[in-house]
mmCIF file of C-alpha atoms in Angstrom:
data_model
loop_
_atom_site.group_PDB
_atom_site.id
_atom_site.type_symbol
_atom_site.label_atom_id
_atom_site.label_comp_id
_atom_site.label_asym_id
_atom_site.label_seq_id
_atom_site.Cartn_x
_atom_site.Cartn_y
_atom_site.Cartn_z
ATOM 1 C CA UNK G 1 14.537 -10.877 -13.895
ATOM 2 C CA UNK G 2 14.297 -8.540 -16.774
ATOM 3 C CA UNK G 3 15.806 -5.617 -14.965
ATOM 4 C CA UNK G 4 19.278 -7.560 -14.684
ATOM 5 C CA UNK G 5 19.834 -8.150 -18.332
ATOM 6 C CA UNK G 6 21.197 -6.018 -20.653
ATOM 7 C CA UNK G 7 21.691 -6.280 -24.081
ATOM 8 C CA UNK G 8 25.833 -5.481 -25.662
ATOM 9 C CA UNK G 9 26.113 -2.770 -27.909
ATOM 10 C CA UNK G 10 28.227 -3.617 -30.356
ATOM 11 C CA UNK G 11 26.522 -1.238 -32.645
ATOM 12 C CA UNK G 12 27.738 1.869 -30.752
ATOM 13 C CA UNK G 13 29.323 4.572 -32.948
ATOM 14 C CA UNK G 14 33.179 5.059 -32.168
ATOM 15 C CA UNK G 15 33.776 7.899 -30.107
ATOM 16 C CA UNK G 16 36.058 10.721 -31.632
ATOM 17 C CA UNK G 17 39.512 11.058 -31.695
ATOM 18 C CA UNK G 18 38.872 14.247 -29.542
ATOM 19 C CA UNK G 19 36.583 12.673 -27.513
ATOM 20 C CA UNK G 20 38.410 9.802 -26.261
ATOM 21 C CA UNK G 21 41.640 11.914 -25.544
ATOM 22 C CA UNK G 22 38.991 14.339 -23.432
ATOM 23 C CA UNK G 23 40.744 13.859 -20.084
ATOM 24 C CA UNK G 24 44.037 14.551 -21.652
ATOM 25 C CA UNK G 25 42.843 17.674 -23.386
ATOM 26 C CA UNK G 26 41.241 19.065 -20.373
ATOM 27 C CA UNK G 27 44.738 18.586 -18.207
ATOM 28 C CA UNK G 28 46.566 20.087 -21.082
ATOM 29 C CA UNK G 29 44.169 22.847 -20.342
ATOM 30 C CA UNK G 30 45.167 22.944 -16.876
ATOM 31 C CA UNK G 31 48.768 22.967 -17.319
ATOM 32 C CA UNK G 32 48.606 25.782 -19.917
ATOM 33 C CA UNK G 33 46.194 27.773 -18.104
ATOM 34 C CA UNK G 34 48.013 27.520 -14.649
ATOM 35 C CA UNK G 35 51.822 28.105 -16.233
ATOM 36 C CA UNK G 36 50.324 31.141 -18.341
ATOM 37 C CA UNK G 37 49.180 32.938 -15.011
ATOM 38 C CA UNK G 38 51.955 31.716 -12.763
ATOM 39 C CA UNK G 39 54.781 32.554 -15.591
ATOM 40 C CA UNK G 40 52.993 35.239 -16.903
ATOM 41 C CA UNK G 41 51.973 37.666 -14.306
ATOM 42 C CA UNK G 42 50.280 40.014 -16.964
ATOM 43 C CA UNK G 43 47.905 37.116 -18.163
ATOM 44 C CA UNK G 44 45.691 38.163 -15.778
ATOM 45 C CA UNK G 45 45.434 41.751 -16.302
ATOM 46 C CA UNK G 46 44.908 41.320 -20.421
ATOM 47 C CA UNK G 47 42.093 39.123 -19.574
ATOM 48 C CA UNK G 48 40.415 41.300 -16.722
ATOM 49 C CA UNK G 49 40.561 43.956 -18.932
ATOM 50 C CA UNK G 50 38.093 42.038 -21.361
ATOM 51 C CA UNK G 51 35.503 42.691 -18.216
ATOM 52 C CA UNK G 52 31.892 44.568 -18.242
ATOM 53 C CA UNK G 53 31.070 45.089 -14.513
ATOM 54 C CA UNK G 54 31.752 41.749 -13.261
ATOM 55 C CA UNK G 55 31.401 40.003 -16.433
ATOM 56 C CA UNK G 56 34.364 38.917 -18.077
ATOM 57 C CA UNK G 57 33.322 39.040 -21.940
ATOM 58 C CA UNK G 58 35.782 36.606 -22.545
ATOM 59 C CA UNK G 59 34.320 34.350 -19.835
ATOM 60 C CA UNK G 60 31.006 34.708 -21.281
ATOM 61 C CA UNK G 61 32.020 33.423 -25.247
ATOM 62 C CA UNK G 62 33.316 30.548 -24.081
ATOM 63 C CA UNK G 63 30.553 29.561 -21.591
ATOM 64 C CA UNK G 64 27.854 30.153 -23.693
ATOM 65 C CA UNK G 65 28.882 28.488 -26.323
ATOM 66 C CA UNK G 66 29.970 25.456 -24.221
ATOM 67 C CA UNK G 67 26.432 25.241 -23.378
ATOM 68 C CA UNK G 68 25.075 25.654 -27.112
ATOM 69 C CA UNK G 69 25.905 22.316 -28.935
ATOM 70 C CA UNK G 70 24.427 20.180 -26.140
ATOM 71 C CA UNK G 71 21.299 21.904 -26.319
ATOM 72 C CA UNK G 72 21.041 21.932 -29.631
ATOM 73 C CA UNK G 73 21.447 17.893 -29.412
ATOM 74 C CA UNK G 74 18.437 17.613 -27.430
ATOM 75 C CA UNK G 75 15.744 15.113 -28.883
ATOM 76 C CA UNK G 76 13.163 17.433 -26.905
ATOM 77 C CA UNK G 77 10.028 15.602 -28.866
ATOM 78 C CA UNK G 78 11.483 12.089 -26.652
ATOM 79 C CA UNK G 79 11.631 14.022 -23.208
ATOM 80 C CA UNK G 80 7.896 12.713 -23.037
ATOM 81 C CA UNK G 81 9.397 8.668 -23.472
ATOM 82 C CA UNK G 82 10.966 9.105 -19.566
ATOM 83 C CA UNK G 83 7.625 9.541 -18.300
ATOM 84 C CA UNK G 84 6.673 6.100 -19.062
ATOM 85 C CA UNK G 85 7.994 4.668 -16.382
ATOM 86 C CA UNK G 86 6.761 7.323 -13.509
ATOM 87 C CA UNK G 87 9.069 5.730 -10.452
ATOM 88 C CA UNK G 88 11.839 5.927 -12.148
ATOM 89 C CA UNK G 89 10.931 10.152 -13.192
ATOM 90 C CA UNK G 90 10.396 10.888 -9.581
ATOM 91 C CA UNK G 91 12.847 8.731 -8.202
ATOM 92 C CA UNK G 92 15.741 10.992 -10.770
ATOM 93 C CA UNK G 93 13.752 14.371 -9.740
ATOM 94 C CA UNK G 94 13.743 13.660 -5.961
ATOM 95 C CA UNK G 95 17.830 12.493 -6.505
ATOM 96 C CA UNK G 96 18.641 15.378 -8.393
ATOM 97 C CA UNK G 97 16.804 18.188 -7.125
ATOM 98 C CA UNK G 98 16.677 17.555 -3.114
ATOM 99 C CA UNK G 99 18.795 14.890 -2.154
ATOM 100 C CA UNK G 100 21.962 16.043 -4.112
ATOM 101 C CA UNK G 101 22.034 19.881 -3.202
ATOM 102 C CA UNK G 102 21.017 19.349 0.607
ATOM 103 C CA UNK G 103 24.292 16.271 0.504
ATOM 104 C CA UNK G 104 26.474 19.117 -1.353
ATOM 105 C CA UNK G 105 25.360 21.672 1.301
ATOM 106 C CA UNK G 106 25.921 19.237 4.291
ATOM 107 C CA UNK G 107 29.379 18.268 2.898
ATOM 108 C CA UNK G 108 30.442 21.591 2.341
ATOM 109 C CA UNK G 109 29.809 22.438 5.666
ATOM 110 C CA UNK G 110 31.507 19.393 7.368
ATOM 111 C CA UNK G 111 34.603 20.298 5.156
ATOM 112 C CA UNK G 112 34.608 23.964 4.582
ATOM 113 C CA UNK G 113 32.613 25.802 6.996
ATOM 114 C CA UNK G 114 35.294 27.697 8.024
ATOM 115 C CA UNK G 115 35.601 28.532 4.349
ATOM 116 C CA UNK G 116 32.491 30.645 3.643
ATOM 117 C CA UNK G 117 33.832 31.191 -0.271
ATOM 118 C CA UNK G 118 34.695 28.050 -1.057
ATOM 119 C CA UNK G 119 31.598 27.005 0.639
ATOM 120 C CA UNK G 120 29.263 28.998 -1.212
ATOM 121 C CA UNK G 121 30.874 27.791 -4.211
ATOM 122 C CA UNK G 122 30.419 24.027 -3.342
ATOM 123 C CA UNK G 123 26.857 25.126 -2.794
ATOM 124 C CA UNK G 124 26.006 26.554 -5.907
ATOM 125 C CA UNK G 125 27.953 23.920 -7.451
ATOM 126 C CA UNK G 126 25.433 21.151 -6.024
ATOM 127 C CA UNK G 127 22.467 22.910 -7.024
ATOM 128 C CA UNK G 128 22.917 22.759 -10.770
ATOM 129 C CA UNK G 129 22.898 19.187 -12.087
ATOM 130 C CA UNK G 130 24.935 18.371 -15.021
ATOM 131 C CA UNK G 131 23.360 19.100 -18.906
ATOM 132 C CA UNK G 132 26.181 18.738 -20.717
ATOM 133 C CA UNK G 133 29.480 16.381 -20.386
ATOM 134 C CA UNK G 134 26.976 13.458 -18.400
ATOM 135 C CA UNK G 135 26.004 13.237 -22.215
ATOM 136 C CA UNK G 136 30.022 12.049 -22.717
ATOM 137 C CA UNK G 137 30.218 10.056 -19.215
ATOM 138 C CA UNK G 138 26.386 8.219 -20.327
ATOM 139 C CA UNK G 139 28.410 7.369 -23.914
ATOM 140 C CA UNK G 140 31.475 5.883 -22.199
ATOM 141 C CA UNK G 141 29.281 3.682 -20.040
ATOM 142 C CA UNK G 142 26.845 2.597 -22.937
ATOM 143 C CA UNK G 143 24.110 4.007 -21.361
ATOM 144 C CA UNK G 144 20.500 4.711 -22.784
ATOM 145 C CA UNK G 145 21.254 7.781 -25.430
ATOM 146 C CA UNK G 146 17.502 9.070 -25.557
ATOM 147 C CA UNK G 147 16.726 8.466 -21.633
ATOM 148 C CA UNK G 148 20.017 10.702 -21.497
ATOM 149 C CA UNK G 149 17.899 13.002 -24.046
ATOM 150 C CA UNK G 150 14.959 12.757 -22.138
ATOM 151 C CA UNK G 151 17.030 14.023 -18.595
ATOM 152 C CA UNK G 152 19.511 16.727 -19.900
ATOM 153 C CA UNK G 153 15.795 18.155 -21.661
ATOM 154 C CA UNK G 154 13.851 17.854 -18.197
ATOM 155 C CA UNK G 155 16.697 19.338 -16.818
ATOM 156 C CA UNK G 156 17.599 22.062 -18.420
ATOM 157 C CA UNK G 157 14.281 23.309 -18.135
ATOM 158 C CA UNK G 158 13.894 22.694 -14.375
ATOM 159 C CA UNK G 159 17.121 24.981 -14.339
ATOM 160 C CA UNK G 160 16.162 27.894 -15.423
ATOM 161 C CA UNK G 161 13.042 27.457 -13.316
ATOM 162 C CA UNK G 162 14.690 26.330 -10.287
ATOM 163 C CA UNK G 163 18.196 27.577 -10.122
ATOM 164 C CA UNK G 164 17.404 31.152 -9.028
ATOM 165 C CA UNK G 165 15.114 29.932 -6.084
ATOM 166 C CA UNK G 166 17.799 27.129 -4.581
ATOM 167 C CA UNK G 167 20.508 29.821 -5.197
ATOM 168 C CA UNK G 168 18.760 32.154 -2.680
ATOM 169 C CA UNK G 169 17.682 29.024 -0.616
ATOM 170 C CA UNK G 170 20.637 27.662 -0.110
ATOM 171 C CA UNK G 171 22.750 30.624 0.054
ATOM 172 C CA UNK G 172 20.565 32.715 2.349
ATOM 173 C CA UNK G 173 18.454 30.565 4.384
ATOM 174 C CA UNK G 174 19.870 27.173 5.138
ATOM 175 C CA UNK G 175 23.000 28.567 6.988
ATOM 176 C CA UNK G 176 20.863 30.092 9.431
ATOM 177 C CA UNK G 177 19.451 26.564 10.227
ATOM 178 C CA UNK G 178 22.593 25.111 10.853
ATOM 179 C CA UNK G 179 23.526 27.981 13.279
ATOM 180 C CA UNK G 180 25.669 29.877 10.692
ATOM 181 C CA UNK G 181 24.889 33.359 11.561
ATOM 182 C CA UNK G 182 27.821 35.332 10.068
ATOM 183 C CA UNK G 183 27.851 33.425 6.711
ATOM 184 C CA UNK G 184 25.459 35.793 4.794
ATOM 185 C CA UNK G 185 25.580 36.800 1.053
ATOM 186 C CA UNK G 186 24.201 39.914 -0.360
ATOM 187 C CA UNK G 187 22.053 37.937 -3.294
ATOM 188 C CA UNK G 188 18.853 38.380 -5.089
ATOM 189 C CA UNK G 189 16.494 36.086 -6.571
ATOM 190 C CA UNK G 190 16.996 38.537 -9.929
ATOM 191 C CA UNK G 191 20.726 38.170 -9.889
ATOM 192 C CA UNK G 192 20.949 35.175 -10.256
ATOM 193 C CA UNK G 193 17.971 34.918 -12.586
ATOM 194 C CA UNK G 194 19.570 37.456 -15.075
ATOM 195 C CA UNK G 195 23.161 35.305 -14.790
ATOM 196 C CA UNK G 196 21.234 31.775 -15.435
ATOM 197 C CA UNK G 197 19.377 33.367 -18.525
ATOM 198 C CA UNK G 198 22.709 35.225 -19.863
ATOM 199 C CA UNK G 199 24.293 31.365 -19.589
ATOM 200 C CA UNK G 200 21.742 28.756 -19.636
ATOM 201 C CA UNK G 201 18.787 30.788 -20.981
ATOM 202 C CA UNK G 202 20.800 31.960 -24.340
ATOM 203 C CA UNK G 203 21.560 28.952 -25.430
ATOM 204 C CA UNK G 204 18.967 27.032 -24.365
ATOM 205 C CA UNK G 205 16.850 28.999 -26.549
ATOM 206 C CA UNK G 206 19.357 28.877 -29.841
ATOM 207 C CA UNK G 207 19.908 25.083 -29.049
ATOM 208 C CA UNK G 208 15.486 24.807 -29.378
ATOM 209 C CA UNK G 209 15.112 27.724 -32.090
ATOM 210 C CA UNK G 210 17.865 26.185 -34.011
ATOM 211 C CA UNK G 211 17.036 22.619 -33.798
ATOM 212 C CA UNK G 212 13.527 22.799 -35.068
ATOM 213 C CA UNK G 213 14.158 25.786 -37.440
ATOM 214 C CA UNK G 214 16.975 24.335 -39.077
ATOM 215 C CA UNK G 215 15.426 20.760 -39.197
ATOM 216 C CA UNK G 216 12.151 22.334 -41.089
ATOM 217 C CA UNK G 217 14.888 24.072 -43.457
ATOM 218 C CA UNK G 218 17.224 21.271 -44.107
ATOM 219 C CA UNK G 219 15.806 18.079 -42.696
ATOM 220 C CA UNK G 220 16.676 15.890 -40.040
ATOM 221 C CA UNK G 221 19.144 13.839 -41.854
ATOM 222 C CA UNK G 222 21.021 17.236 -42.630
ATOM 223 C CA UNK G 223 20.629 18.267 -39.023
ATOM 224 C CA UNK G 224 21.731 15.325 -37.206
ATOM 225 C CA UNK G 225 24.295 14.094 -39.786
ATOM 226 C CA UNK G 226 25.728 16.955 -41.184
ATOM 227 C CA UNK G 227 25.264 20.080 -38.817
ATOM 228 C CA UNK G 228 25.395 18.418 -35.271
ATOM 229 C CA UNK G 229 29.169 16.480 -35.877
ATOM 230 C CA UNK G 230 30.140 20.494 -37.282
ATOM 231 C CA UNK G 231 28.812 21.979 -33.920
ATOM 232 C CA UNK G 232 29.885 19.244 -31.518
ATOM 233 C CA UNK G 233 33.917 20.087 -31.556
ATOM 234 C CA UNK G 234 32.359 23.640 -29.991
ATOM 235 C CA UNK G 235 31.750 21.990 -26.672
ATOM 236 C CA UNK G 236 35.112 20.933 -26.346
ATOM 237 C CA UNK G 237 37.037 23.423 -27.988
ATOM 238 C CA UNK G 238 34.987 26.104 -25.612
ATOM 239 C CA UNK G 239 35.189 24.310 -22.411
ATOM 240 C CA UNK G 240 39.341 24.016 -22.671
ATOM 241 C CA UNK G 241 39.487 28.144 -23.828
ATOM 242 C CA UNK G 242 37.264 28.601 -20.522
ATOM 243 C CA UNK G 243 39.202 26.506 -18.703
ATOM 244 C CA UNK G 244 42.847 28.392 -19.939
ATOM 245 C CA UNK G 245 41.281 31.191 -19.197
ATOM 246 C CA UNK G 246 39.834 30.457 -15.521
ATOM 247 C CA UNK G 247 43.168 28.585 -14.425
ATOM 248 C CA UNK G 248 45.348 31.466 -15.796
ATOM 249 C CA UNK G 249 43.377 33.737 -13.957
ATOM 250 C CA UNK G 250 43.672 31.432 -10.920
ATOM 251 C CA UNK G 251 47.405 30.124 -11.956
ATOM 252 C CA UNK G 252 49.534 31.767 -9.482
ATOM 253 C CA UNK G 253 46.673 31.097 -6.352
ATOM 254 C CA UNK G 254 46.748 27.059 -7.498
ATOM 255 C CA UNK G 255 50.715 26.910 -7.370
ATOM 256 C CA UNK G 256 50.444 28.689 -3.908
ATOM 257 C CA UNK G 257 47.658 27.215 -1.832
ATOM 258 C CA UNK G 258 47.944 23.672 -3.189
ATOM 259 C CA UNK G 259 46.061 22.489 0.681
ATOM 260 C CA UNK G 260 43.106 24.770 -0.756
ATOM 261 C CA UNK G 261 42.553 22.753 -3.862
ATOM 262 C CA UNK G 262 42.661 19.692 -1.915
ATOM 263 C CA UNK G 263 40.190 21.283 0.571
ATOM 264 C CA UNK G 264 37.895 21.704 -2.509
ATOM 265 C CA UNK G 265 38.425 18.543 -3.913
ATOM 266 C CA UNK G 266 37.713 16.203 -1.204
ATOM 267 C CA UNK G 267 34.165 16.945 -0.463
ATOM 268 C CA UNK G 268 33.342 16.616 -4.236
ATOM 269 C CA UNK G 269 35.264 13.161 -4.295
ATOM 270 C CA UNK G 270 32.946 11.692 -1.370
ATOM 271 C CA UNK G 271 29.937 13.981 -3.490
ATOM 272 C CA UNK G 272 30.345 12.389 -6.928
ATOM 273 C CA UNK G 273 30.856 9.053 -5.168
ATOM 274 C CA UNK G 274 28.028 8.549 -2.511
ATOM 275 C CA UNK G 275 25.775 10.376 -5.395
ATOM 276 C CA UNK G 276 26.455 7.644 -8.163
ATOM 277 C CA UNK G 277 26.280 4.343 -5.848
ATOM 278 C CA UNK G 278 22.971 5.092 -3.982
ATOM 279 C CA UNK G 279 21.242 6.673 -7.298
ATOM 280 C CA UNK G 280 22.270 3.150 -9.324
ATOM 281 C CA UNK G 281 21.245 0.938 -6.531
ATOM 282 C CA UNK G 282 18.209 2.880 -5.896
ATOM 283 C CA UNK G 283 17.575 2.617 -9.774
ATOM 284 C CA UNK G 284 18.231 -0.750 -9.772
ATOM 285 C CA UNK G 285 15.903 -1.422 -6.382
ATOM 286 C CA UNK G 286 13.000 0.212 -8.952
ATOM 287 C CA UNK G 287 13.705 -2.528 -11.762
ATOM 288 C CA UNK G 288 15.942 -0.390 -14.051
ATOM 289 C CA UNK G 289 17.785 -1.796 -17.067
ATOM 290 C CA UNK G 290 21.289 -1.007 -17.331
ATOM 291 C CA UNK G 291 21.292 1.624 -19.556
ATOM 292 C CA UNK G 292 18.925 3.388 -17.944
ATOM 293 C CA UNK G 293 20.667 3.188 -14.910
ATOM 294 C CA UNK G 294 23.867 4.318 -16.388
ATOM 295 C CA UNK G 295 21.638 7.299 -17.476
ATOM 296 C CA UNK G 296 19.833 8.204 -14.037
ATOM 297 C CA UNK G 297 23.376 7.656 -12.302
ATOM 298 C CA UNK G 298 25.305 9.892 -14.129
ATOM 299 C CA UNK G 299 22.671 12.886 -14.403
ATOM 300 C CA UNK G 300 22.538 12.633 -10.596
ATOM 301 C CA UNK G 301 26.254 12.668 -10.102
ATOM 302 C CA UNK G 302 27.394 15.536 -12.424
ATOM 303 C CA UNK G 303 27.169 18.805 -12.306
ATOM 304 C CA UNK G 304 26.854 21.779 -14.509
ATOM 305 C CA UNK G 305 30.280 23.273 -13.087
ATOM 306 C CA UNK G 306 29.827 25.897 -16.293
ATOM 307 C CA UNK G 307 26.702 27.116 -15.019
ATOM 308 C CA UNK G 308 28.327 27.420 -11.366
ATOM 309 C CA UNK G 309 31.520 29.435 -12.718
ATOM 310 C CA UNK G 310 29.121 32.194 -14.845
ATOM 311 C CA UNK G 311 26.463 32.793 -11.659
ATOM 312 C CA UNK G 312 29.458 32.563 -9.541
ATOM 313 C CA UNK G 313 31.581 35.217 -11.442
ATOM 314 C CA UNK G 314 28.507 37.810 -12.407
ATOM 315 C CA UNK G 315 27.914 37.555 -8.796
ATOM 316 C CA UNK G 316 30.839 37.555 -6.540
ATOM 317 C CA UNK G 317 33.161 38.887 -9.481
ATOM 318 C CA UNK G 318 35.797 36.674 -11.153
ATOM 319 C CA UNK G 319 38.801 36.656 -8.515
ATOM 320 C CA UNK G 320 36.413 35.346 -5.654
ATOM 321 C CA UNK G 321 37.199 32.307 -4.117
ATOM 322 C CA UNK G 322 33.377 30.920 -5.303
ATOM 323 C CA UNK G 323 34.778 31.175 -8.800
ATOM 324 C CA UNK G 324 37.837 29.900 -7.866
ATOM 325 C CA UNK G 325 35.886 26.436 -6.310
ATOM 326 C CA UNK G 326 33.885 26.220 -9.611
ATOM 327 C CA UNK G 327 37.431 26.001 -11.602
ATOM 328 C CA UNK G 328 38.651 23.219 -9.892
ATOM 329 C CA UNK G 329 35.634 21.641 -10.194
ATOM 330 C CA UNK G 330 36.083 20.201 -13.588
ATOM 331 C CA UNK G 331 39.631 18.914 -12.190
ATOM 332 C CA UNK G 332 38.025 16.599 -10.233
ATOM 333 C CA UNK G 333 34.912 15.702 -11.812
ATOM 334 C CA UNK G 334 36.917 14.530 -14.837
ATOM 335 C CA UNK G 335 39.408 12.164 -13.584
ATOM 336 C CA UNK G 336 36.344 11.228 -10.984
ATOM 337 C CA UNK G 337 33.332 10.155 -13.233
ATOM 338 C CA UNK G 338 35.832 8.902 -15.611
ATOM 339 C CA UNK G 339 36.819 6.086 -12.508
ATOM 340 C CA UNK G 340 33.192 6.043 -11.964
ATOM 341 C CA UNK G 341 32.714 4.555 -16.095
ATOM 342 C CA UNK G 342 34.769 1.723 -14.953
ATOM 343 C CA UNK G 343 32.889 1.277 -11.736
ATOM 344 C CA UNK G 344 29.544 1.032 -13.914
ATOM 345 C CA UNK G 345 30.526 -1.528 -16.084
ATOM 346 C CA UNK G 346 32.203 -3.561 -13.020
ATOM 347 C CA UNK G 347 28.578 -3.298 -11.535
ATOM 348 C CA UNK G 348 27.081 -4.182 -14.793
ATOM 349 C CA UNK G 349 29.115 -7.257 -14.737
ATOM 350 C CA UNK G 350 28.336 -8.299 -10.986
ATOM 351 C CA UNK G 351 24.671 -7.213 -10.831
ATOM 352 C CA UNK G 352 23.423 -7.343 -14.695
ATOM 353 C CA UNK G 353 23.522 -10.335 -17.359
ATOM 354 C CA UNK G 354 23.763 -10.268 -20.486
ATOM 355 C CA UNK G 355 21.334 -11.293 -23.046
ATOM 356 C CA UNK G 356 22.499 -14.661 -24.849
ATOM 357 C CA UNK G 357 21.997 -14.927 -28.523
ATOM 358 C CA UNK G 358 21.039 -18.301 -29.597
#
């Protein structure tokens, strides 16, 4: 059958010397952010003192511009390719969009109901599929770069469409299904509207403006070549400054409730997990090459944990425990989706052959 062969690529560009180090960087991160605010009580306070209201300014830099480069990267002329094969579309929108926030909701409920923060944080955590590093995890597994395109484009536009509405969805109205009278949060559809454009609707509009303005200007040669490898270090380089400054915010609470973290942790291991296995199987089930797979299975298991931290900070303020769930996010999803590489190429191997050159 065509859908179990794939062809090696042994054409794939090296990643960088940054890039392949990523999980090392990112617990570096961890360990400097965490000693700063357990060693250095005043950490803290310098950084609070960088706030607006209940934005941290400092907060907001290195978000924004963690979401720049990736939108910028965006092929947004292929996003109409993934429509050829309409299953496959719906199949990735009905994954993404309803199965994966309702299984975050349920699991944060089995596991942290008696948590309403950290629940709440799970929550919005789930509703905001991954745009940016599932471009990383998709390059580790050799999975199709412009189906990748094509979902972190579809995406990122259903987000700032969407987000708002599941926010106040799933924060106001499921809970009451499932019994949960006294968990109720003081949220508006325009709150989190204004905290998704400051983060997700800035630079998704730079990443477009810039691409196709700076293209006409230069050429796409110049862009992709020479002003895309300049701009992709910013990713990195912002999401370890936001993560130094979330964990020494959160330093001295990590060192002392240890059980909390692993409270938060567990429900996103079984999340990322359950999420990846039926999405590939499911993929596979609709005649899916491997690559493609690789691409559907990632954008359904990752989430945008920097779009989580900025609604959950302008909104509950930045020493809430929602904003303390959406930091140790990315210490889970890392090490996590990083096993999960391994796990796609073991299924590759088992359920995929490869194409024999004659």
């Amino acid at each position: 059958m065509i859908s179990n062969i794939y062809t090696p690529t042994n054409k794939r560009k090296k990643l960088s010397f940054l890039d392949r180090y990523l999980t090392i960087w990112i617990f570096l991160a961890m360990i400097i952010g965490v000693s700063a605010g357990y060693f250095i009580p005043s950490t803290a306070a310098i950084i609070n003192s960088f706030s607006s209201g209940t934005t941290n300014i400092l907060l907001a830099i290195g978000l924004i511009l963690m979401m720049y480069p990736p939108l910028a990267k965006v092929r947004y002329e292929k996003i109409p390719q993934i429509f050829k094969n309409i299953k496959l579309v719906l199949m990735s929108i009905v994954v993404t969009w309803i199965i994966a926030p309702f299984l975050m909701f349920l699991l944060s409920y089995i596991f942290l109901k008696d948590y309403p923060e950290y629940m709440t944080g799970l929550i919005l955590i789930g509703i905001a599929p991954c745009i940016a590093m599932v471009i990383v995890w998709n390059e580790l597994a050799e999975g199709n770069r412009e189906y990748i395109a094509g979902l972190v484009g579809l995406n990122s536009v259903l987000q700032v469409l969407m987000y708002p509405a599941y926010s106040y969805f799933y924060l106001t109205v499921v809970p009451d299904i499932f019994g949960m009278k006294s968990f109720h949060v003081s949220i508006t559809i325009s709150q989190i509207a204004q905290s998704v454009f400051i983060y997700l609707g800035i630079p998704f509009i730079a990443g477009i403006v810039s691409r196709y303005v700076l293209i006409k200007l230069r050429g796409e040669e110049w862009f992709h070549e020479k002003f895309i490898p300049i701009i992709s270090t910013v990713t990195l380089f912002a999401l370890l400054f936001t993560i130094i400054v979330m964990f020494s915010l959160k330093g001295e609470m990590i060192v002392q409730i240890p059980m909390d973290v692993l409270r938060i942790a567990v429900p996103l291991v079984i999340y990322f997990s359950l999420m990846f296995i039926i999405t590939f199987f499911v993929a596979k089930k609709l005649v899916a090459d491997y690559s493609t797979n690789v691409a559907l299975s990632f954008t359904a298991t990752g989430n945008n944990f920097e779009l989580a931290i900025a609604v959950a900070i302008g909104i509950f303020g930045i020493n809430s425990g929602e904003a303390f769930t959406g930091v140790i996010g990315p210490l889970v999803e890392v090490p996590a989706l990083i096993a999960l590489v391994n796990v796609a190429f073991w299924f590759r191997k088992k359920y995929y052959l490869p194409v024999i050159s004659s």
